[in-house]
Short mmCIF file of C-alpha atoms in Angstrom, two decimals:
data_model
loop_
_atom_site.label_atom_id
_atom_site.label_comp_id
_atom_site.label_asym_id
_atom_site.label_seq_id
_atom_site.Cartn_x
_atom_site.Cartn_y
_atom_site.Cartn_z
CA MET A 1 -3.16 -23.01 2.22
CA PHE A 2 0.31 -21.47 2.55
CA VAL A 3 3.11 -22.13 0.13
CA ALA A 4 6.61 -21.60 1.52
CA LEU A 5 9.76 -21.36 -0.57
CA ASP A 6 13.41 -21.05 0.32
CA LEU A 7 15.37 -19.19 -2.34
CA GLN A 8 18.65 -20.48 -0.89
CA SER A 9 17.64 -24.14 -0.98
CA GLU A 10 19.44 -26.69 -3.19
CA THR A 11 16.07 -27.60 -4.70
CA PRO A 12 15.17 -25.25 -7.56
CA ILE A 13 12.31 -22.86 -6.79
CA TYR A 14 9.99 -24.26 -9.47
CA ALA A 15 10.52 -27.76 -8.06
CA GLN A 16 9.74 -26.55 -4.52
CA LEU A 17 6.54 -25.10 -5.90
CA VAL A 18 5.66 -28.34 -7.70
CA TYR A 19 6.24 -30.42 -4.56
CA GLN A 20 4.25 -28.08 -2.34
CA LEU A 21 1.27 -28.07 -4.66
CA ILE A 22 1.32 -31.88 -4.94
CA GLU A 23 1.60 -32.11 -1.15
CA GLY A 24 -1.39 -29.79 -0.89
CA ILE A 25 -3.39 -32.09 -3.14
CA ALA A 26 -2.20 -35.18 -1.23
CA SER A 27 -3.18 -33.75 2.14
CA GLY A 28 -6.57 -32.70 0.85
CA GLU A 29 -5.98 -29.00 1.40
CA LEU A 30 -6.32 -28.56 -2.34
CA LYS A 31 -9.33 -30.40 -3.65
CA SER A 32 -10.27 -31.44 -7.14
CA GLY A 33 -11.46 -28.43 -9.11
CA ASP A 34 -10.10 -25.86 -6.63
CA PRO A 35 -8.91 -22.71 -8.37
CA LEU A 36 -5.25 -21.74 -8.12
CA PRO A 37 -3.95 -18.17 -8.44
CA SER A 38 -2.99 -17.00 -11.91
CA VAL A 39 0.69 -17.14 -12.84
CA ARG A 40 0.99 -13.38 -12.44
CA SER A 41 -0.73 -13.01 -9.09
CA PHE A 42 1.03 -16.06 -7.63
CA ALA A 43 4.41 -14.70 -8.73
CA GLU A 44 3.49 -11.31 -7.27
CA GLU A 45 2.46 -12.78 -3.93
CA LEU A 46 5.69 -14.76 -3.72
CA GLY A 47 7.84 -11.99 -5.17
CA ILE A 48 9.48 -14.37 -7.65
CA ASN A 49 9.84 -14.44 -11.42
CA LEU A 50 6.74 -15.16 -13.52
CA HIS A 51 8.61 -17.82 -15.48
CA THR A 52 9.30 -19.82 -12.32
CA VAL A 53 5.60 -20.10 -11.51
CA ASN A 54 4.82 -20.75 -15.15
CA LYS A 55 7.34 -23.58 -15.27
CA ALA A 56 5.85 -25.22 -12.18
CA TYR A 57 2.31 -24.92 -13.55
CA THR A 58 3.36 -26.27 -16.96
CA LEU A 59 5.03 -29.30 -15.39
CA LEU A 60 2.00 -30.01 -13.21
CA LYS A 61 -0.30 -29.60 -16.18
CA GLN A 62 1.76 -31.99 -18.30
CA GLU A 63 1.63 -34.58 -15.53
CA GLY A 64 -2.12 -34.09 -15.24
CA PHE A 65 -2.32 -32.62 -11.72
CA LEU A 66 -3.66 -29.30 -12.97
CA GLN A 67 -5.84 -28.06 -15.77
CA VAL A 68 -5.65 -24.69 -17.43
CA HIS A 69 -8.98 -23.34 -18.63
CA ARG A 70 -9.50 -20.21 -20.61
CA LYS A 71 -12.36 -19.13 -18.39
CA GLN A 72 -11.71 -20.69 -14.98
CA GLY A 73 -7.95 -20.22 -15.09
CA VAL A 74 -5.73 -22.76 -13.38
CA ILE A 75 -7.58 -25.43 -11.41
CA VAL A 76 -6.67 -28.64 -9.63
CA GLN A 77 -7.48 -31.63 -11.85
CA PRO A 78 -11.26 -32.01 -11.48
CA GLY A 79 -11.34 -35.48 -13.02
CA ARG A 80 -9.12 -38.45 -12.31
CA MET A 81 -5.67 -37.74 -10.97
CA PRO A 82 -2.86 -39.28 -12.99
CA GLY A 83 -2.34 -42.89 -11.90
CA VAL A 84 0.87 -44.75 -11.16
CA THR A 85 2.75 -44.90 -14.44
CA ALA A 86 5.90 -46.76 -15.35
CA GLU A 87 7.73 -43.42 -15.53
CA PHE A 88 6.65 -42.52 -12.04
CA GLU A 89 7.76 -45.88 -10.68
CA ASP A 90 11.12 -45.34 -12.34
CA LYS A 91 11.44 -41.91 -10.81
CA LEU A 92 10.43 -43.17 -7.39
CA ARG A 93 12.86 -46.06 -7.55
CA HIS A 94 15.62 -43.75 -8.70
CA GLN A 95 15.09 -41.23 -5.91
CA MET A 96 14.65 -43.87 -3.26
CA ARG A 97 17.74 -45.77 -4.31
CA SER A 98 20.08 -42.96 -3.32
CA LEU A 99 18.27 -42.51 0.02
CA ALA A 100 18.26 -46.25 0.68
CA ALA A 101 21.96 -46.48 -0.15
CA GLU A 102 22.86 -43.72 2.26
CA ALA A 103 20.61 -45.24 4.94
CA ALA A 104 22.33 -48.60 4.48
CA VAL A 105 25.82 -47.13 4.63
CA ARG A 106 24.86 -45.28 7.80
CA GLY A 107 23.75 -48.56 9.27
CA MET A 108 19.98 -48.13 9.22
CA SER A 109 18.08 -51.43 9.21
CA ASP A 110 15.63 -52.13 6.42
CA GLU A 111 12.80 -52.30 9.00
CA THR A 112 13.52 -48.80 10.21
CA PHE A 113 13.83 -47.58 6.64
CA THR A 114 10.46 -49.14 5.74
CA GLU A 115 8.84 -47.77 8.93
CA LEU A 116 10.09 -44.30 8.09
CA CYS A 117 8.80 -44.56 4.54
CA LYS A 118 5.41 -45.62 5.85
CA SER A 119 5.12 -42.86 8.41
CA VAL A 120 6.20 -40.21 5.89
CA TYR A 121 3.56 -41.49 3.47
CA GLN A 122 0.86 -41.42 6.12
CA ASN A 123 1.83 -38.01 7.44
CA THR A 124 1.67 -36.60 3.95
CA ILE A 125 -1.92 -37.56 3.50
CA THR A 126 -3.01 -36.73 7.03
CA LYS A 127 -0.97 -33.95 8.53
CA ARG A 128 0.84 -31.83 6.06
CA GLY A 129 4.27 -30.46 6.85
CA GLU A 130 5.14 -32.56 9.90
CA ASN A 131 7.58 -34.78 8.07
CA LYS A 132 9.80 -32.02 6.84
CA MET B 1 -11.95 43.87 5.23
CA LEU B 2 -9.39 41.34 6.29
CA THR B 3 -10.57 38.79 8.78
CA ASN B 4 -8.21 36.81 10.94
CA GLU B 5 -10.05 33.57 10.38
CA PRO B 6 -8.21 32.22 7.33
CA TRP B 7 -4.86 32.98 8.94
CA ILE B 8 -5.78 30.99 12.04
CA GLY B 9 -6.77 28.20 9.68
CA PHE B 10 -3.42 28.31 7.92
CA ALA B 11 -1.58 28.33 11.23
CA ILE B 12 -3.48 25.25 12.43
CA MET B 13 -2.86 23.53 9.10
CA TYR B 14 0.83 24.40 9.26
CA LEU B 15 1.13 23.01 12.79
CA LEU B 16 -0.67 19.81 11.86
CA THR B 17 1.40 19.10 8.75
CA THR B 18 4.59 19.81 10.71
CA LEU B 19 3.39 17.39 13.36
CA LEU B 20 2.64 14.77 10.71
CA ILE B 21 6.03 15.18 9.05
CA SER B 22 7.91 15.17 12.34
CA VAL B 23 6.32 12.01 13.75
CA GLN B 24 5.96 9.90 10.60
CA ILE B 25 9.31 8.17 11.25
CA TYR B 26 7.92 6.62 14.45
CA PHE B 27 5.44 4.60 12.40
CA GLY B 28 6.08 1.60 10.20
CA GLN B 29 8.49 -1.25 10.76
CA SER B 30 10.43 -0.85 13.98
CA ASN B 31 13.51 -2.64 12.60
CA ARG B 32 14.01 0.14 10.08
CA LEU B 33 15.77 3.37 10.81
CA PHE B 34 15.09 5.79 7.96
CA GLY B 35 14.84 2.80 5.65
CA VAL B 36 18.09 1.27 6.90
CA SER B 37 17.64 -2.24 8.31
CA ILE B 38 18.77 -2.58 11.90
CA PRO B 39 18.82 -5.71 14.08
CA THR B 40 15.64 -6.36 16.03
CA GLU B 41 17.51 -6.24 19.33
CA ALA B 42 18.82 -2.73 18.56
CA GLU B 43 15.36 -1.22 17.93
CA GLN B 44 15.12 0.42 21.32
CA ASP B 45 18.79 1.40 21.66
CA ARG B 46 19.39 4.91 22.93
CA VAL B 47 21.49 5.77 19.89
CA VAL B 48 18.75 4.57 17.55
CA ARG B 49 16.15 6.65 19.33
CA ARG B 50 18.45 9.64 19.20
CA VAL B 51 18.63 9.51 15.39
CA ARG B 52 14.84 9.67 15.22
CA TRP B 53 14.66 12.34 17.89
CA HIS B 54 17.17 14.54 16.03
CA TYR B 55 14.98 14.42 12.94
CA THR B 56 11.90 15.48 14.91
CA ILE B 57 13.75 18.38 16.51
CA PHE B 58 15.19 19.43 13.14
CA VAL B 59 11.73 19.54 11.53
CA TRP B 60 10.28 21.62 14.37
CA VAL B 61 13.19 24.07 14.51
CA CYS B 62 12.88 24.67 10.76
CA ALA B 63 9.12 25.05 11.04
CA VAL B 64 9.38 27.59 13.84
CA ILE B 65 12.02 29.65 11.99
CA ILE B 66 9.97 29.70 8.78
CA ALA B 67 6.78 30.56 10.64
CA GLY B 68 8.57 33.39 12.44
CA VAL B 69 10.00 34.87 9.24
CA CYS B 70 6.60 34.57 7.55
CA PHE B 71 4.86 36.23 10.45
CA LEU B 72 7.26 39.20 10.43
CA LEU B 73 6.98 39.60 6.66
CA ALA B 74 3.20 39.23 6.68
CA ARG B 75 2.77 41.88 9.36
CA GLN B 76 4.50 44.46 7.25
CA GLY B 77 3.40 43.47 3.78
CA ASP B 78 0.12 43.72 2.00
CA GLU B 79 -2.42 41.01 1.33
CA GLU B 80 -0.60 39.59 -1.68
CA LEU B 81 2.64 39.18 0.25
CA ARG B 82 0.77 37.38 3.03
CA ALA B 83 -0.67 34.89 0.55
CA VAL B 84 2.76 34.31 -0.98
CA CYS B 85 4.26 33.79 2.50
CA VAL B 86 1.65 31.19 3.41
CA ILE B 87 2.17 29.25 0.19
CA ILE B 88 5.97 29.34 0.49
CA ALA B 89 5.86 28.23 4.13
CA MET B 90 3.64 25.27 3.20
CA LEU B 91 5.78 24.32 0.19
CA LEU B 92 9.04 24.57 2.16
CA GLN B 93 7.90 21.65 4.29
CA VAL B 94 8.66 19.27 1.43
CA PRO B 95 12.40 20.05 1.02
CA ILE B 96 12.77 20.18 4.80
CA MET B 97 11.28 16.73 5.10
CA ILE B 98 13.44 15.34 2.28
CA PHE B 99 16.58 16.86 3.75
CA GLY B 100 15.71 15.64 7.25
CA ILE B 101 15.11 12.09 6.05
CA GLN B 102 18.35 12.00 4.04
CA TRP B 103 20.21 13.31 7.07
CA GLY B 104 18.60 10.65 9.25
CA ARG B 105 19.47 8.03 6.66
CA ARG B 106 23.11 9.02 6.65
CA SER B 107 23.23 8.93 10.46
CA ALA B 108 21.53 5.53 10.43
CA SER B 109 24.01 4.10 7.88
CA ARG B 110 26.95 5.49 9.84
CA LEU B 111 25.59 4.04 13.07
CA LYS B 112 25.07 0.66 11.42
CA GLU B 113 28.65 0.67 10.18
CA GLN B 114 30.09 1.77 13.55
CA LYS B 115 28.20 -0.91 15.44
CA GLY B 116 28.98 -3.54 12.82
CA TRP B 117 25.32 -4.50 12.60
CA HIS B 118 24.55 -7.11 10.01
CA VAL B 119 21.00 -7.87 8.98
CA PRO B 120 20.81 -10.88 6.63
CA ALA B 121 18.26 -10.66 3.83
CA GLU B 122 15.26 -12.96 4.15
CA THR B 123 15.58 -15.87 1.72
CA LYS B 124 12.22 -17.45 2.47
CA ARG B 125 8.95 -16.55 0.80
CA VAL B 126 5.40 -17.40 1.73
CA ALA B 127 2.18 -16.95 -0.19
CA MET B 128 -1.33 -18.04 0.51
CA ILE B 129 -3.51 -19.93 -1.94
CA PRO B 130 -7.01 -18.81 -1.02
CA ILE B 131 -9.31 -21.76 -0.52
CA GLY B 132 -13.00 -21.16 -0.95
CA ARG B 133 -14.12 -17.55 -0.91
CA PRO B 134 -11.07 -15.28 -1.01
CA ARG B 135 -10.73 -13.10 2.07
CA ASN B 136 -11.13 -9.58 0.82
CA ALA B 137 -9.99 -6.96 3.25
CA MET B 138 -11.30 -3.95 1.39
CA LEU B 139 -14.72 -2.34 1.53
CA SER B 140 -16.66 -3.52 -1.51
CA ILE B 141 -17.38 -1.13 -4.34
CA TRP B 142 -21.03 -0.93 -3.18
CA TRP B 143 -19.97 1.11 -0.17
CA PHE B 144 -19.10 3.90 -2.59
CA GLY B 145 -22.73 3.94 -3.65
CA VAL B 146 -23.20 6.34 -0.72
CA HIS B 147 -20.94 8.84 -2.46
CA LEU B 148 -22.65 8.31 -5.78
CA ALA B 149 -26.03 8.93 -4.12
CA ILE B 150 -24.75 12.24 -2.69
CA ILE B 151 -23.51 13.32 -6.12
CA ALA B 152 -26.85 12.30 -7.65
CA ALA B 153 -28.67 14.31 -4.98
CA CYS B 154 -26.54 17.38 -5.82
CA VAL B 155 -27.46 17.01 -9.51
CA VAL B 156 -31.16 16.45 -8.81
CA ILE B 157 -31.34 19.49 -6.50
CA ALA B 158 -29.67 21.64 -9.17
CA ILE B 159 -32.20 20.46 -11.79
CA VAL B 160 -35.19 20.98 -9.50
CA LYS B 161 -34.00 24.42 -8.36
CA TRP B 162 -32.79 25.43 -11.84
CA ASP B 163 -35.06 28.52 -11.96
CA GLN B 164 -33.80 29.82 -8.62
CA ILE B 165 -30.15 29.73 -9.67
CA PRO B 166 -28.92 33.30 -10.33
CA ASP B 167 -27.76 34.23 -13.82
CA THR B 168 -24.31 35.19 -12.59
CA LEU B 169 -22.36 32.60 -10.62
CA ILE B 170 -19.27 32.96 -8.48
CA ALA B 171 -16.50 31.03 -10.21
CA HIS B 172 -13.61 31.64 -7.87
CA TYR B 173 -12.83 32.78 -4.33
CA ASP B 174 -9.66 34.47 -3.11
CA LEU B 175 -7.71 33.40 -0.04
CA ASN B 176 -10.07 35.29 2.26
CA GLY B 177 -13.11 33.58 0.78
CA VAL B 178 -14.19 36.72 -1.10
CA PRO B 179 -15.51 36.09 -4.63
CA ASP B 180 -13.17 37.49 -7.26
CA ARG B 181 -14.33 35.87 -10.47
CA TYR B 182 -17.79 35.37 -11.92
CA ALA B 183 -19.34 33.24 -14.64
CA SER B 184 -22.66 33.13 -16.38
CA LYS B 185 -25.23 30.41 -15.72
CA THR B 186 -24.69 27.58 -18.20
CA VAL B 187 -25.26 23.84 -17.95
CA GLY B 188 -21.48 23.35 -17.95
CA GLU B 189 -20.89 25.85 -15.18
CA VAL B 190 -23.70 24.54 -12.97
CA PHE B 191 -22.74 20.87 -13.21
CA LEU B 192 -18.96 21.28 -13.38
CA THR B 193 -18.66 20.56 -9.67
CA ASN B 194 -20.52 17.28 -10.10
CA LEU B 195 -18.20 16.23 -12.88
CA VAL B 196 -15.20 16.89 -10.64
CA GLN B 197 -16.97 14.93 -7.87
CA VAL B 198 -17.36 11.95 -10.19
CA ILE B 199 -13.70 12.09 -11.29
CA MET B 200 -12.63 12.30 -7.65
CA LEU B 201 -14.84 9.37 -6.67
CA GLY B 202 -13.34 7.38 -9.53
CA ILE B 203 -9.84 8.05 -8.21
CA PHE B 204 -10.78 6.97 -4.68
CA VAL B 205 -12.48 3.79 -5.92
CA PHE B 206 -9.40 3.04 -8.01
CA ILE B 207 -7.07 3.50 -5.02
CA ASN B 208 -9.33 1.23 -2.96
CA LEU B 209 -9.17 -1.41 -5.69
CA VAL B 210 -5.41 -1.15 -6.07
CA ILE B 211 -4.70 -1.48 -2.34
CA GLY B 212 -6.92 -4.57 -2.27
CA LYS B 213 -4.87 -6.11 -5.06
CA ALA B 214 -1.49 -5.20 -3.53
CA ARG B 215 0.62 -8.11 -2.37
CA ASN B 216 0.07 -9.36 1.16
CA ALA B 217 3.44 -8.96 2.83
CA LEU B 218 3.74 -12.29 4.61
CA ASP B 219 6.40 -13.05 7.17
CA PRO B 220 7.75 -16.61 6.55
CA ASN B 221 8.17 -17.06 10.30
CA GLU B 222 4.55 -16.33 11.14
CA ALA B 223 2.51 -16.65 7.98
CA GLU B 224 -1.01 -16.75 9.41
CA ALA B 225 -0.47 -13.95 11.94
CA SER B 226 1.12 -11.66 9.37
CA LEU B 227 -1.68 -12.40 6.93
CA GLN B 228 -4.24 -11.34 9.52
CA ARG B 229 -2.23 -8.16 10.18
CA ASN B 230 -2.12 -7.46 6.45
CA LEU B 231 -5.83 -7.87 5.98
CA LYS B 232 -6.63 -5.63 8.96
CA PHE B 233 -4.12 -3.04 7.77
CA LYS B 234 -5.76 -2.97 4.37
CA ARG B 235 -9.23 -2.78 5.86
CA VAL B 236 -8.34 0.22 8.04
CA ASN B 237 -6.87 1.92 4.97
CA SER B 238 -9.98 1.14 2.99
CA ILE B 239 -12.24 2.67 5.64
CA PHE B 240 -9.99 5.73 5.71
CA ILE B 241 -10.23 6.12 1.92
CA TRP B 242 -14.01 5.74 2.11
CA PHE B 243 -14.23 8.41 4.80
CA ILE B 244 -11.95 10.92 3.08
CA ALA B 245 -13.84 10.43 -0.19
CA LEU B 246 -17.07 11.14 1.67
CA VAL B 247 -15.69 14.31 3.28
CA MET B 248 -14.36 15.61 -0.05
CA ILE B 249 -17.55 14.92 -1.98
CA VAL B 250 -19.80 16.46 0.68
CA PHE B 251 -17.47 19.47 0.77
CA MET B 252 -17.69 19.94 -2.98
CA GLY B 253 -21.47 19.59 -2.78
CA LEU B 254 -21.53 22.40 -0.23
CA ILE B 255 -19.36 24.60 -2.44
CA GLN B 256 -21.82 23.99 -5.25
CA ALA B 257 -24.73 24.84 -2.97
CA MET B 258 -23.08 28.12 -1.97
CA GLU B 259 -22.40 28.96 -5.57
CA LEU B 260 -25.86 28.14 -6.84
CA TYR B 261 -28.31 28.82 -4.03
CA GLY B 262 -26.43 31.51 -2.16
CA LEU B 263 -25.85 29.51 1.01
CA ASP B 264 -24.15 31.60 3.67
CA GLU B 265 -20.68 32.41 2.36
CA SER B 266 -19.04 32.61 5.75
CA MET B 267 -19.62 28.88 5.93
CA LEU B 268 -17.13 28.40 3.12
CA ASN B 269 -14.34 29.84 5.23
CA SER B 270 -14.97 27.47 8.08
CA PHE B 271 -15.39 24.47 5.79
CA GLY B 272 -12.35 25.32 3.70
CA MET B 273 -10.32 25.33 6.90
CA LEU B 274 -12.01 22.31 8.36
CA ILE B 275 -11.39 19.93 5.44
CA PRO B 276 -7.57 19.80 5.58
CA VAL B 277 -7.77 19.62 9.37
CA ILE B 278 -10.20 16.69 9.18
CA ILE B 279 -7.91 14.92 6.70
CA VAL B 280 -4.70 15.39 8.69
CA VAL B 281 -6.31 14.58 12.04
CA SER B 282 -7.98 11.43 10.71
CA LEU B 283 -4.71 10.42 9.04
CA LEU B 284 -2.87 10.85 12.36
CA GLY B 285 -5.67 8.98 14.12
CA MET B 286 -5.38 6.10 11.68
CA MET B 287 -1.59 5.99 12.05
CA ILE B 288 -1.82 5.90 15.85
CA TYR B 289 -4.49 3.21 15.71
CA LEU B 290 -2.37 1.08 13.36
CA LYS B 291 0.68 1.49 15.56
CA ARG B 292 -1.13 0.66 18.77
CA LYS B 293 -2.54 -2.51 17.22
CA GLY B 294 0.90 -3.41 15.88
CA LEU B 295 -0.49 -3.38 12.35
CA ASP B 296 2.24 -1.06 11.08
CA GLN B 297 4.71 -3.96 11.28
CA GLN B 298 4.33 -5.08 7.70
CA ARG B 299 7.38 -7.01 6.61
CA ASP B 300 7.60 -7.72 2.92
CA PRO B 301 10.51 -10.16 2.33
CA ALA B 302 10.37 -9.82 -1.45
CA SER B 303 11.18 -6.09 -1.37
CA ASP B 304 13.30 -6.28 1.76
CA ASP B 305 16.73 -6.07 0.16
CA GLU B 306 18.25 -2.59 0.52
CA ARG B 307 19.88 -2.89 -2.93
CA HIS B 308 16.52 -2.39 -4.61
CA TRP B 309 15.79 0.91 -2.87
CA ARG B 310 17.43 3.65 -4.90
CA ILE B 311 17.82 7.41 -4.62
CA GLY B 312 18.02 7.71 -0.86
CA GLY B 313 15.79 4.69 -0.32
CA GLY B 314 12.78 6.45 -1.77
CA ILE B 315 12.45 4.68 -5.11
CA TYR B 316 11.85 0.95 -5.43
CA TYR B 317 13.38 -0.58 -8.54
CA ASN B 318 13.44 -4.37 -8.69
CA PRO B 319 13.09 -6.09 -12.08
CA ASP B 320 12.87 -9.50 -10.34
CA ASP B 321 9.74 -8.54 -8.44
CA PRO B 322 6.60 -8.83 -10.57
CA ALA B 323 4.59 -6.77 -8.07
CA LEU B 324 3.64 -3.23 -9.04
CA PHE B 325 2.67 -2.11 -5.53
CA VAL B 326 4.90 -2.82 -2.54
CA PRO B 327 4.80 -1.58 1.06
CA LYS B 328 6.84 1.57 1.60
CA ARG B 329 10.31 1.20 3.06
CA TYR B 330 9.58 3.67 5.82
CA GLY B 331 6.38 5.23 6.97
CA LEU B 332 3.04 3.68 6.11
CA GLY B 333 1.38 2.89 2.82
CA TRP B 334 2.47 1.60 -0.54
CA THR B 335 4.82 2.65 -3.28
CA ILE B 336 5.36 1.44 -6.84
CA ASN B 337 8.01 -0.73 -8.42
CA PHE B 338 9.64 1.48 -11.03
CA ALA B 339 11.06 -1.56 -12.80
CA ARG B 340 7.55 -2.31 -14.08
CA PRO B 341 6.59 -0.38 -17.22
CA MET B 342 3.09 -0.03 -15.77
CA SER B 343 4.49 2.19 -13.01
CA TRP B 344 5.41 4.86 -15.57
CA VAL B 345 1.93 4.73 -17.06
CA LEU B 346 0.55 5.22 -13.56
CA VAL B 347 2.85 8.14 -12.79
CA GLY B 348 1.81 9.66 -16.11
CA CYS B 349 -1.86 9.27 -15.19
CA ILE B 350 -1.40 10.83 -11.76
CA ALA B 351 0.48 13.74 -13.27
CA GLY B 352 -2.21 13.93 -15.95
CA ILE B 353 -5.23 14.18 -13.64
CA PRO B 354 -4.78 17.87 -12.74
CA VAL B 355 -4.24 18.56 -16.45
CA ILE B 356 -7.47 16.71 -17.30
CA ILE B 357 -9.40 18.62 -14.62
CA ALA B 358 -7.98 21.91 -15.94
CA VAL B 359 -8.92 21.02 -19.53
CA VAL B 360 -12.40 19.92 -18.48
CA SER B 361 -13.01 23.14 -16.60
CA LEU B 362 -11.76 25.16 -19.57
CA LEU B 363 -14.06 23.32 -21.95
CA PHE B 364 -17.17 23.42 -19.78
CA GLY B 365 -16.44 26.36 -17.59
CA LYS B 366 -16.93 29.24 -19.90
#
């Protein structure tokens, strides 16, 4: 699986990394228990700072998407993925509110908005990358 | 008696290294002119080609002048002067190359300024997370078992034939392949060559390992294709390393055989000449192969920015890049990131190897 970053993007690099790894898990490219590169080698391959990769891994570990083993290194959560928590729902609502508001102001109907949401969701779990 | 053979050998060697130095700038990324980024559409411009062509002519003119002076001096002087001439001629190739490249670099920068070319730095990065078994491009360490077996064979033969080994051994040959220093038969002296073989093999295995670990320079615009190119590029390099290691170790085995069992000494002359020729010719062969397959187009976005290439573009210094090994800015191969402390350790080790070999031969030699 390829991870692509844009250093000039508004989204911070660590966040891009977090999103891409979660997308990889969602699409099934990364499966439960799959090993991920070590912080050092991942940073080397991308040519970015070690701390950036470390930050992304730490966040994903805290959320429960990754596990860090002493022997196996970093792996995709082999057990249950974190479920839908109240915090996540809050975050989702918060992020969607700004998008919904802009869609409404631009005159997009709620059907179209819902359709779009649905197709993005489905694309994410079937064909990765097409909704970008 | 002076034979002409070694001098023909030196002449061939001189021609080959000049050839290598003069054509090296035609290999590697085509959107680089002496390490200066140029727009892709300008790659085949007449002015761009002329900068490269001038360098090639410069190298050859210098080589011919030096060879001519050496030839005139050597014809009049004695043996010692001839040897000095050969060594100086060979060594002079380094400053000529450095000067030529710096000259080319200046011309390239001036041309870029005149034409107002602007090449934006790549802001995208791609890396691959290997799924399943990682794709390793390099020959596995087991391939070097062949070399180890040859070294073992050399040792076993020496043990079996111990009684036939003469009490006085030839320790050193002069430029004409005539023995000029002798040593007595000791365990250290007999097996010294094998020790050097093992050290050499270790270095080659280490290089093979390091190249395998080096970052894959992936182009964000064509990740999969550039990954394939990278892996093939590494594999070809690995095969080359394996081959050169084999040639060197067999060569040292033959030297040992001549020393110990009195194999025909005239063979040494031909082999001594043949080895550098084999190395340079196979290096050229590899370079041409890589170029024809388009594998020399390795673009590494992370080390792409010209700011990080110091001292005439020859030294890579980028504290933001965690990689120790990065593709060279021009030519083929890898260089080190001097912003990593490990690079200094490595340079120290490389500088230390000849010292270690010298110490080892002092300790065991006599």
